[in-house]
Coordinates of N, CA and C in Angstrom, one line a residue:
Chain A
E1 N 0.9 -1.2 -0.1 CA -0.2 0.1 0.1 C 0.8 1.4 0.3
P2 N 0.4 2.5 -0.7 CA 1.3 3.0 -0.8 C 1.2 4.3 0.4
E3 N 2.1 4.9 0.9 CA 2.7 5.8 2.5 C 3.2 6.7 2.0
V4 N 3.4 8.1 2.9 CA 3.5 9.1 2.8 C 5.1 8.3 3.9
T5 N 6.4 9.0 3.1 CA 7.3 9.4 4.0 C 8.3 10.3 3.7
Q6 N 9.0 9.9 5.8 CA 9.4 11.6 6.0 C 10.8 11.1 6.9
T7 N 11.7 11.9 6.3 CA 12.9 11.8 6.7 C 13.5 13.4 7.3
P8 N 14.0 13.4 8.4 CA 14.9 11.9 9.2 C 14.0 11.8 9.8
S9 N 14.0 10.7 10.8 CA 12.6 10.0 11.8 C 13.5 10.9 13.0
H10 N 14.9 11.3 13.1 CA 15.1 12.2 14.4 C 15.9 12.9 13.6
Q11 N 15.7 14.5 14.1 CA 16.7 16.0 14.1 C 16.9 16.4 15.1
V12 N 18.5 16.0 15.5 CA 18.6 17.0 16.4 C 19.6 18.6 16.1
T13 N 19.2 19.7 16.8 CA 19.7 20.7 16.0 C 20.4 21.8 17.2
Q14 N 20.7 22.1 16.7 CA 21.0 23.9 17.6 C 20.5 25.4 17.4
M15 N 19.9 25.9 18.3 CA 18.7 27.1 18.6 C 19.3 27.9 17.5
G16 N 19.1 28.7 16.5 CA 19.1 29.2 15.4 C 19.8 29.0 13.9
Q17 N 20.1 27.4 14.1 CA 20.0 26.7 13.0 C 19.0 26.7 12.1
E18 N 19.5 26.3 10.8 CA 18.1 25.8 10.0 C 18.1 24.2 10.0
V19 N 17.0 24.0 9.8 CA 16.4 22.7 9.7 C 15.4 22.3 8.1
I20 N 15.9 21.2 7.8 CA 14.5 21.0 6.5 C 14.0 19.8 7.0
L21 N 13.1 19.5 7.0 CA 12.5 18.2 6.7 C 11.9 17.7 6.3
R22 N 11.7 16.6 5.4 CA 11.7 16.0 4.0 C 10.2 14.7 3.8
C23 N 9.9 15.6 3.3 CA 8.7 14.3 2.9 C 8.2 13.7 2.2
V24 N 7.7 12.6 1.1 CA 7.7 12.1 0.1 C 6.1 11.7 0.3
P25 N 5.4 12.1 -0.2 CA 3.6 12.3 0.0 C 3.3 10.7 -0.9
I26 N 2.3 10.8 -1.2 CA 2.2 9.6 -1.9 C 1.4 9.9 -3.3
S27 N 1.8 9.1 -4.7 CA 2.8 9.8 -5.5 C 1.6 10.6 -6.7
N28 N 0.1 9.9 -6.4 CA -0.7 10.5 -7.4 C -1.7 11.6 -6.5
H29 N -1.6 12.0 -5.5 CA -1.7 13.0 -4.1 C -1.6 14.3 -4.7
L30 N -2.0 15.2 -4.7 CA -2.1 16.4 -5.0 C -2.0 17.6 -3.8
Y31 N -2.7 16.9 -3.1 CA -2.5 18.0 -1.9 C -1.5 17.6 -0.6
F32 N -1.1 18.1 0.1 CA 0.3 18.3 0.9 C 0.0 19.2 2.2
Y33 N 0.4 18.9 3.1 CA -0.1 19.2 4.5 C 1.3 19.0 5.4
W34 N 1.8 20.8 6.5 CA 2.4 19.7 7.4 C 1.9 19.9 9.0
Y35 N 2.2 18.8 10.2 CA 1.0 19.4 11.1 C 2.7 19.5 11.9
R36 N 2.2 19.5 13.4 CA 2.6 19.6 14.4 C 2.9 19.4 15.7
Q37 N 3.4 18.4 16.2 CA 2.8 18.4 17.9 C 3.5 18.5 19.2
I38 N 3.7 19.1 19.9 CA 4.7 18.9 20.9 C 4.4 18.7 21.7
L39 N 5.0 18.4 22.8 CA 4.5 17.1 23.6 C 3.7 17.2 24.5
G40 N 2.8 16.3 24.7 CA 1.8 16.6 25.8 C 0.4 17.9 25.5
Q41 N 0.6 18.5 23.6 CA -0.5 19.4 23.2 C -0.8 18.9 22.0
K42 N -2.2 19.6 22.2 CA -3.0 18.7 20.5 C -1.9 18.9 19.0
V43 N -2.3 18.3 18.5 CA -2.2 18.1 17.0 C -1.8 19.7 16.6
E44 N -1.0 20.2 15.7 CA -1.9 21.4 15.2 C -1.2 21.3 14.0
F45 N -2.0 21.8 13.1 CA -2.1 22.3 11.4 C -0.7 23.6 11.5
L46 N -0.1 23.5 10.3 CA 1.0 24.3 10.1 C 0.6 24.9 8.7
V47 N 0.4 24.1 7.7 CA 0.4 24.6 6.5 C -0.4 23.6 5.6
S48 N -1.0 24.1 5.0 CA -1.7 23.4 3.6 C -0.9 23.8 2.0
F49 N -0.5 23.4 0.5 CA -0.1 23.5 0.2 C -1.1 22.7 -1.5
Y50 N -1.1 23.4 -2.8 CA -1.9 22.7 -3.7 C -1.5 23.8 -4.9
N51 N -0.9 22.8 -5.7 CA -1.1 23.5 -6.9 C 0.4 24.4 -7.1
N52 N 1.4 23.8 -6.2 CA 2.8 25.0 -6.2 C 2.7 26.2 -5.3
E53 N 1.6 26.2 -4.4 CA 1.3 27.1 -3.7 C 0.1 26.6 -2.2
I54 N 1.2 27.5 -1.1 CA 0.7 27.5 0.1 C -1.2 28.3 -0.2
S55 N -2.1 27.1 0.5 CA -3.5 27.4 0.2 C -3.8 27.8 1.7
E56 N -3.0 28.0 2.6 CA -4.0 27.7 4.2 C -2.7 28.0 4.9
K57 N -2.7 28.7 5.7 CA -1.2 28.1 6.8 C -2.1 29.1 7.8
S58 N -1.0 28.4 9.3 CA -1.8 29.0 10.7 C -1.0 30.0 11.2
E59 N -1.1 30.3 12.0 CA -0.7 31.7 13.0 C 0.9 31.1 12.9
I60 N 0.6 29.6 13.5 CA 2.6 29.2 13.4 C 3.0 29.5 12.5
F61 N 2.6 29.0 11.4 CA 3.7 29.2 10.0 C 3.8 30.8 9.5
D62 N 5.3 31.1 10.8 CA 5.6 32.9 10.6 C 6.5 32.4 9.0
D63 N 7.5 33.9 9.3 CA 8.1 33.8 8.2 C 9.6 33.2 8.3
Q64 N 9.8 32.3 9.6 CA 10.4 31.0 9.8 C 10.8 29.8 8.9
F65 N 9.1 30.0 9.0 CA 8.9 28.4 8.1 C 8.8 28.9 6.7
S66 N 9.1 28.0 5.7 CA 8.9 28.1 4.4 C 8.5 26.2 4.1
V67 N 7.5 26.5 2.7 CA 7.4 24.8 2.1 C 8.0 25.2 0.8
E68 N 8.2 23.6 0.4 CA 9.1 23.9 -0.9 C 8.5 22.4 -1.1
R69 N 8.0 22.3 -2.8 CA 8.1 20.9 -3.7 C 9.3 20.9 -5.1
P70 N 10.2 20.5 -4.4 CA 11.3 21.3 -5.2 C 11.6 20.4 -6.8
D71 N 10.7 19.2 -6.3 CA 10.6 18.6 -7.4 C 9.6 17.8 -8.1
G72 N 8.9 16.7 -8.2 CA 8.1 16.2 -8.6 C 7.7 14.6 -7.2
S73 N 8.6 15.1 -6.4 CA 8.2 14.4 -5.6 C 8.4 14.4 -4.1
N74 N 9.0 15.7 -3.9 CA 9.3 15.8 -3.2 C 9.0 17.0 -2.1
F75 N 8.8 17.2 -1.0 CA 7.1 18.9 -0.2 C 8.7 18.4 1.2
T76 N 9.0 19.8 1.3 CA 10.0 20.0 2.4 C 9.2 21.4 3.0
L77 N 9.6 21.1 4.9 CA 9.3 22.0 5.1 C 10.7 23.0 6.1
K78 N 11.1 23.9 5.9 CA 12.7 24.8 6.0 C 11.9 25.3 7.3
I79 N 12.9 25.0 8.1 CA 12.6 26.4 9.8 C 13.8 26.8 9.6
R80 N 14.3 28.5 9.1 CA 15.4 28.9 8.8 C 16.0 29.2 10.2
S81 N 16.0 29.4 11.5 CA 16.1 29.9 12.8 C 15.5 29.3 13.9
T82 N 15.9 27.7 13.9 CA 15.4 27.1 15.0 C 15.1 27.9 16.3
K83 N 13.9 28.3 17.9 CA 14.5 28.3 18.3 C 13.9 26.8 19.1
L84 N 14.1 27.4 20.6 CA 13.4 26.0 21.4 C 12.0 25.6 21.2
E85 N 11.2 26.1 21.2 CA 9.9 26.0 21.3 C 9.7 25.4 19.9
D86 N 10.5 25.3 19.0 CA 10.0 24.4 17.8 C 10.7 23.2 17.9
S87 N 10.5 22.4 19.2 CA 11.1 20.9 19.8 C 9.8 20.8 19.2
A88 N 9.6 19.9 18.2 CA 8.2 19.1 18.2 C 8.3 18.0 17.3
M89 N 7.0 16.3 16.9 CA 7.7 16.3 16.4 C 6.5 16.4 14.7
Y90 N 7.4 16.7 14.0 CA 6.1 17.2 12.7 C 5.8 16.1 11.7
F91 N 5.0 16.0 11.1 CA 3.9 15.4 10.6 C 4.1 16.1 8.9
C92 N 3.7 15.4 7.9 CA 3.3 15.9 6.4 C 2.4 14.6 6.1
A93 N 1.9 15.0 5.6 CA 0.7 14.5 5.3 C -0.3 14.5 3.7
S94 N -0.8 13.7 2.8 CA -1.3 13.7 1.5 C -2.6 13.6 1.5
S95 N -2.9 14.2 0.1 CA -4.4 13.9 0.2 C -4.7 13.9 -1.1
E96 N -5.5 13.2 -1.7 CA -5.7 13.0 -3.4 C -6.1 13.6 -4.2
N97 N -7.5 14.3 -3.5 CA -7.7 15.5 -4.3 C -8.8 16.4 -4.0
E98 N -9.3 17.1 -4.4 CA -10.0 18.2 -3.8 C -11.1 18.0 -3.0
T99 N -12.0 17.1 -3.4 CA -13.0 16.2 -2.7 C -12.8 14.9 -1.8
N100 N -11.3 14.8 -1.4 CA -11.4 13.5 -1.3 C -10.4 13.8 0.3
E101 N -11.6 14.3 1.4 CA -11.4 14.5 2.8 C -10.0 13.4 3.6
K102 N -9.7 12.2 3.0 CA -9.2 11.2 3.7 C -7.5 11.4 3.4
L103 N -6.7 12.4 4.5 CA -5.4 12.1 5.3 C -4.6 11.6 5.3
F104 N -3.5 10.8 4.6 CA -3.0 9.8 4.8 C -1.3 10.7 5.3
F105 N -1.1 10.5 6.8 CA 0.5 10.4 7.4 C 1.6 10.0 7.1
G106 N 3.1 10.4 6.9 CA 4.1 10.1 7.2 C 4.1 9.8 8.7
S107 N 5.4 9.4 8.8 CA 5.5 8.7 10.5 C 6.4 9.3 11.6
G108 N 6.2 11.1 10.7 CA 6.6 12.0 11.6 C 8.3 12.3 12.0
T109 N 8.5 13.3 11.7 CA 10.2 13.8 12.5 C 10.1 14.1 13.5
Q110 N 11.1 13.6 14.6 CA 11.2 14.6 15.5 C 11.9 15.2 16.1
L111 N 11.6 16.3 16.0 CA 12.9 17.8 16.3 C 13.0 18.2 17.7
S112 N 14.5 17.9 17.4 CA 14.7 18.3 18.8 C 15.6 19.7 18.9
V113 N 15.3 20.4 19.2 CA 16.0 22.5 19.3 C 17.1 22.1 20.6
L114 N 18.1 21.8 20.4 CA 19.0 22.4 22.3 C 19.2 23.9 22.4
Chain B
A1 N -14.7 29.0 16.3 CA -13.8 28.1 15.8 C -14.4 26.9 16.5
Q2 N -13.1 25.8 15.8 CA -14.3 24.3 16.2 C -12.9 23.7 17.2
T3 N -14.2 23.1 18.5 CA -12.5 22.0 19.0 C -12.7 20.9 19.4
V4 N -12.6 20.3 19.6 CA -12.5 18.9 20.4 C -12.1 18.5 21.0
T5 N -12.9 17.8 21.7 CA -12.1 17.5 23.7 C -12.3 15.7 23.9
Q6 N -11.1 15.5 24.1 CA -11.3 14.1 24.4 C -10.9 13.9 26.4
S7 N -11.9 13.5 27.2 CA -11.9 13.6 28.3 C -11.4 12.8 29.0
Q8 N -11.1 11.3 28.4 CA -10.3 10.3 28.7 C -8.6 10.4 28.2
P9 N -7.5 11.0 29.3 CA -6.1 10.8 28.8 C -5.5 9.2 28.9
E10 N -6.6 8.7 29.7 CA -5.8 6.9 29.5 C -6.8 6.7 29.9
M11 N -6.9 4.9 29.4 CA -7.4 4.0 28.9 C -6.3 2.7 29.0
S12 N -7.7 1.7 30.1 CA -7.0 0.1 29.8 C -8.5 -1.0 29.9
V13 N -8.1 -2.3 28.9 CA -8.8 -2.9 29.1 C -8.3 -4.2 28.4
Q14 N -8.9 -5.5 28.9 CA -8.3 -6.5 28.9 C -8.4 -7.1 27.1
E15 N -7.5 -7.8 26.6 CA -7.7 -8.8 26.0 C -9.1 -9.1 25.5
A16 N -9.7 -9.0 24.4 CA -11.5 -9.8 23.9 C -12.1 -8.8 24.2
E17 N -12.0 -7.9 25.5 CA -12.7 -7.2 25.7 C -13.3 -6.0 24.7
T18 N -14.4 -4.9 25.5 CA -15.1 -3.9 24.7 C -14.8 -2.1 25.2
V19 N -14.2 -1.8 24.6 CA -13.8 -0.2 25.2 C -14.1 1.3 24.1
T20 N -14.6 1.9 24.8 CA -15.4 2.9 24.1 C -14.6 4.5 24.6
L21 N -14.0 5.1 23.5 CA -13.3 5.9 23.9 C -14.3 7.3 23.3
S22 N -14.2 8.0 24.3 CA -15.2 9.2 24.1 C -14.6 10.7 23.6
C23 N -15.3 11.3 22.7 CA -14.8 12.8 21.8 C -16.5 13.5 21.8
T24 N -15.8 14.7 22.5 CA -16.9 15.9 21.7 C -16.2 16.7 21.9
Y25 N -17.6 18.1 20.8 CA -16.7 18.5 19.7 C -17.6 19.8 19.6
D26 N -16.8 21.0 19.1 CA -18.0 22.5 19.1 C -18.2 23.1 17.3
T27 N -19.0 23.0 17.3 CA -18.5 23.7 15.9 C -20.1 24.3 15.2
S28 N -20.2 25.1 14.4 CA -21.3 26.1 14.0 C -21.6 25.9 12.6
E29 N -20.9 24.4 12.2 CA -21.1 24.3 11.2 C -22.4 23.3 11.2
S30 N -22.6 22.9 9.7 CA -24.0 21.8 10.1 C -23.8 20.8 8.9
N31 N -22.0 20.7 8.4 CA -21.6 19.0 7.6 C -20.2 19.4 7.8
Y32 N -19.6 18.3 8.3 CA -18.5 17.9 8.4 C -18.1 16.3 8.5
Y33 N -16.7 16.1 8.4 CA -16.2 14.9 9.0 C -15.8 15.0 10.5
L34 N -16.1 13.6 10.6 CA -14.8 13.2 12.4 C -14.3 11.9 11.9
F35 N -12.9 12.0 12.7 CA -12.4 11.3 12.2 C -11.6 10.6 14.0
W36 N -11.3 9.2 13.7 CA -10.7 8.8 14.3 C -9.2 8.2 14.1
Y37 N -8.0 8.5 14.2 CA -7.3 8.4 14.3 C -6.0 7.6 15.6
K38 N -5.5 6.5 14.8 CA -5.0 5.7 15.9 C -2.8 6.0 15.4
Q39 N -2.1 6.5 16.7 CA -0.8 6.4 17.0 C -0.1 5.9 17.8
P40 N -0.1 4.1 16.6 CA 0.8 3.3 17.8 C 2.3 3.5 17.7
P41 N 3.3 2.6 18.6 CA 4.5 3.1 19.2 C 5.6 3.7 17.1
S42 N 5.0 3.4 16.3 CA 5.8 3.6 15.3 C 5.4 4.9 15.0
R43 N 4.9 5.8 15.3 CA 4.3 7.2 15.7 C 3.6 7.5 14.2
Q44 N 3.4 6.6 12.9 CA 2.5 6.7 12.0 C 1.2 7.0 12.7
M45 N 0.6 8.4 12.5 CA -0.7 8.5 12.0 C -1.6 7.0 11.0
I46 N -2.5 7.1 11.6 CA -3.0 6.1 11.1 C -4.7 6.4 10.8
L47 N -5.3 6.5 9.9 CA -7.3 7.0 9.5 C -7.7 5.4 10.1
V48 N -7.9 5.5 11.3 CA -9.5 4.3 12.0 C -10.6 3.6 11.3
I49 N -11.3 4.8 11.3 CA -12.6 5.5 10.9 C -12.9 7.2 10.1
R50 N -14.0 7.5 10.0 CA -14.5 8.4 9.4 C -16.0 8.1 9.4
Q51 N -16.2 9.3 9.7 CA -18.1 9.4 9.6 C -18.5 11.2 9.1
E52 N -19.5 11.2 8.2 CA -19.9 12.0 7.3 C -21.1 12.7 7.9
A53 N -21.2 14.1 9.1 CA -22.4 14.4 9.6 C -23.7 14.5 8.9
Y54 N -23.7 14.6 7.7 CA -24.9 14.1 7.4 C -25.6 12.9 6.9
K55 N -24.5 11.8 7.0 CA -24.8 10.3 7.2 C -25.1 10.3 8.9
Q56 N -26.5 9.6 8.8 CA -27.3 9.1 9.9 C -26.8 8.3 10.6
Q57 N -26.9 6.9 9.4 CA -25.6 5.8 10.1 C -24.2 6.1 10.1
N58 N -24.5 5.3 11.8 CA -22.8 5.5 12.3 C -21.9 4.1 11.2
A59 N -20.9 5.0 11.4 CA -20.1 4.6 10.5 C -19.6 2.6 11.2
T60 N -18.5 2.4 10.9 CA -17.6 0.2 11.2 C -17.1 0.3 10.5
E61 N -15.9 -0.4 10.8 CA -14.9 -0.5 9.7 C -14.7 -2.1 11.1
N62 N -15.2 -2.9 10.5 CA -14.4 -4.1 10.8 C -14.9 -4.2 12.6
R63 N -13.9 -4.1 13.3 CA -14.2 -4.4 15.1 C -14.2 -2.6 15.7
F64 N -13.8 -1.7 14.7 CA -14.2 0.0 15.4 C -15.7 -0.1 14.4
S65 N -16.6 0.8 15.3 CA -17.9 1.3 14.9 C -17.5 3.0 15.4
V66 N -18.3 3.7 15.7 CA -18.5 5.1 15.9 C -20.2 4.9 16.8
N67 N -20.5 5.9 17.3 CA -22.0 6.1 18.0 C -21.9 7.9 17.7
F68 N -21.9 8.1 17.0 CA -22.4 9.3 16.4 C -23.7 10.2 16.7
Q69 N -23.8 11.4 17.9 CA -25.1 11.8 18.2 C -24.3 13.5 17.1
K70 N -25.3 13.8 17.1 CA -24.8 15.2 16.2 C -25.6 15.7 17.2
A71 N -26.8 15.9 17.5 CA -27.2 16.9 18.4 C -26.5 16.9 19.7
A72 N -25.8 15.9 20.1 CA -24.8 16.0 21.3 C -23.9 16.5 21.2
K73 N -23.3 16.9 19.8 CA -21.4 16.6 19.5 C -21.1 15.9 20.2
S74 N -21.5 14.7 20.3 CA -20.6 13.3 20.8 C -20.4 12.5 19.4
F75 N -18.7 12.1 19.3 CA -18.5 10.9 18.6 C -17.8 10.1 19.2
S76 N -18.5 8.6 19.8 CA -17.4 8.1 20.5 C -16.5 7.0 19.7
L77 N -15.4 6.5 19.9 CA -15.1 4.9 19.5 C -15.2 3.7 20.5
K78 N -15.5 2.7 19.5 CA -16.0 1.7 20.1 C -15.1 0.4 19.3
I79 N -13.9 0.1 20.1 CA -13.3 -1.2 19.8 C -14.3 -2.4 20.3
S80 N -14.4 -3.3 19.5 CA -14.8 -4.4 20.5 C -13.6 -6.0 19.6
D81 N -13.5 -6.8 20.4 CA -12.9 -7.5 20.8 C -11.1 -7.3 20.9
S82 N -11.2 -6.3 21.6 CA -9.8 -5.9 21.6 C -8.7 -6.8 21.5
Q83 N -7.2 -6.0 20.6 CA -6.0 -7.2 20.5 C -5.0 -6.1 21.2
L84 N -4.3 -6.9 21.5 CA -2.9 -6.0 21.5 C -2.6 -5.1 20.7
G85 N -2.1 -5.6 19.6 CA -1.9 -4.2 18.2 C -2.6 -3.1 18.5
D86 N -4.0 -2.9 19.4 CA -5.0 -2.2 19.4 C -4.1 -1.2 20.7
T87 N -3.2 -1.5 20.9 CA -2.4 -0.8 21.7 C -2.2 0.9 21.4
A88 N -2.5 1.8 21.5 CA -2.6 3.3 20.5 C -2.3 4.3 21.6
M89 N -2.0 5.6 20.6 CA -2.4 6.4 21.1 C -3.4 6.8 20.5
Y90 N -5.2 7.5 20.7 CA -6.6 7.4 19.5 C -6.7 8.8 19.6
F91 N -6.9 10.0 18.8 CA -6.7 10.7 18.0 C -8.6 11.1 17.8
C92 N -8.9 11.9 17.9 CA -10.8 12.3 17.5 C -10.2 13.9 16.8
A93 N -10.7 13.3 15.3 CA -10.5 14.8 14.6 C -11.4 15.2 13.9
F94 N -11.9 16.6 13.6 CA -13.3 17.5 12.5 C -12.1 18.0 11.7
M95 N -13.1 18.0 10.6 CA -12.5 18.9 9.3 C -14.0 19.3 8.9
K96 N -13.9 20.5 8.8 CA -14.9 20.9 7.8 C -15.4 20.0 6.0
H97 N -16.3 20.3 6.1 CA -16.5 19.7 4.9 C -15.9 19.9 3.6
V98 N -15.3 19.2 2.8 CA -14.7 19.0 1.6 C -15.4 20.0 0.7
Y99 N -15.0 21.1 -0.3 CA -15.3 21.7 -1.3 C -13.7 21.8 -2.0
A100 N -14.7 22.0 -3.6 CA -13.3 22.9 -4.4 C -12.8 23.7 -4.0
G101 N -11.5 24.0 -3.5 CA -10.8 25.4 -2.8 C -11.0 25.3 -1.2
N102 N -11.3 24.6 -0.9 CA -12.0 23.9 1.1 C -10.7 23.9 1.2
N103 N -10.2 23.6 2.0 CA -9.2 23.2 2.8 C -8.8 22.0 3.9
R104 N -8.3 20.7 3.8 CA -8.6 19.9 4.6 C -7.8 20.1 6.2
K105 N -8.4 20.8 6.5 CA -7.3 21.3 7.7 C -8.4 20.9 9.1
L106 N -7.4 19.2 9.8 CA -7.9 19.0 10.9 C -8.0 19.9 12.1
I107 N -8.8 19.5 13.0 CA -8.7 19.8 14.9 C -9.0 19.1 15.1
W108 N -7.5 18.7 16.0 CA -7.0 17.3 16.6 C -7.9 17.3 18.6
G109 N -7.8 16.4 19.0 CA -8.3 16.6 20.8 C -7.2 15.8 21.2
L110 N -7.4 15.9 21.9 CA -5.3 15.8 22.9 C -5.0 14.8 22.8
G111 N -6.1 13.2 22.5 CA -6.0 12.1 22.5 C -5.8 11.2 24.0
T112 N -6.6 9.8 23.7 CA -6.4 9.0 24.1 C -5.5 7.4 24.2
S113 N -4.6 7.5 25.5 CA -3.8 6.3 25.3 C -4.4 5.2 25.6
L114 N -4.6 4.5 24.9 CA -5.2 3.4 25.2 C -4.3 1.7 25.6
A115 N -4.2 1.2 26.5 CA -3.8 -0.2 26.8 C -4.3 -1.3 27.0
V116 N -4.0 -2.5 25.4 CA -4.8 -3.5 25.8 C -3.9 -4.8 26.7
N117 N -4.4 -5.2 27.3 CA -3.4 -5.8 28.8 C -3.8 -7.6 28.2
P118 N -3.1 -8.2 28.4 CA -3.3 -9.7 27.7 C -3.7 -10.5 29.0

């Protein structure tokens, strides 16, 4: 069964450093998302992406964050200057088309900012 | 704004028994989707079951079923014949109805950690 894959599974970085989290969505899917889950808190929506542009972003998704689909398969989340509070599990998800509400998630990247 | 509440942080059940996880939500939307996602130790979020609000019939997927009470804004998950592999965190989530141009943003509960004991 096709699945969303995320790399790396764990990322440790120093505060102020840039990180790039990578995702390969399911190949025929058109919508892509990033969510994050801070330990002990609710899963939060960050951004959705369709047709090579951001569809919607949350208040969390400030200028320090960016997303890109550099080629036909990868979908990346970049954090330019990480803060301690960026430590979280980051999930990538994809959905098939504009009428399908099913999101398929990857296994997440645990980001630790020291 | 929509909110999702799961009032049971932890639950346990004996193997082969039945357990019900609770979820309530708040919305002014009339049409929407509700989901239960499972997060096992592998960390992947796996869709367990979904319900469309305009459908009165409760969704069922094998051993998993829901009790959807639209007026009460309640959406509980029943797991029958619990198995050790059901041990996981379970999240209830809400999404506005999908139509062209709308975004599929999920609003999540805090989760319920379920332990199935042998």
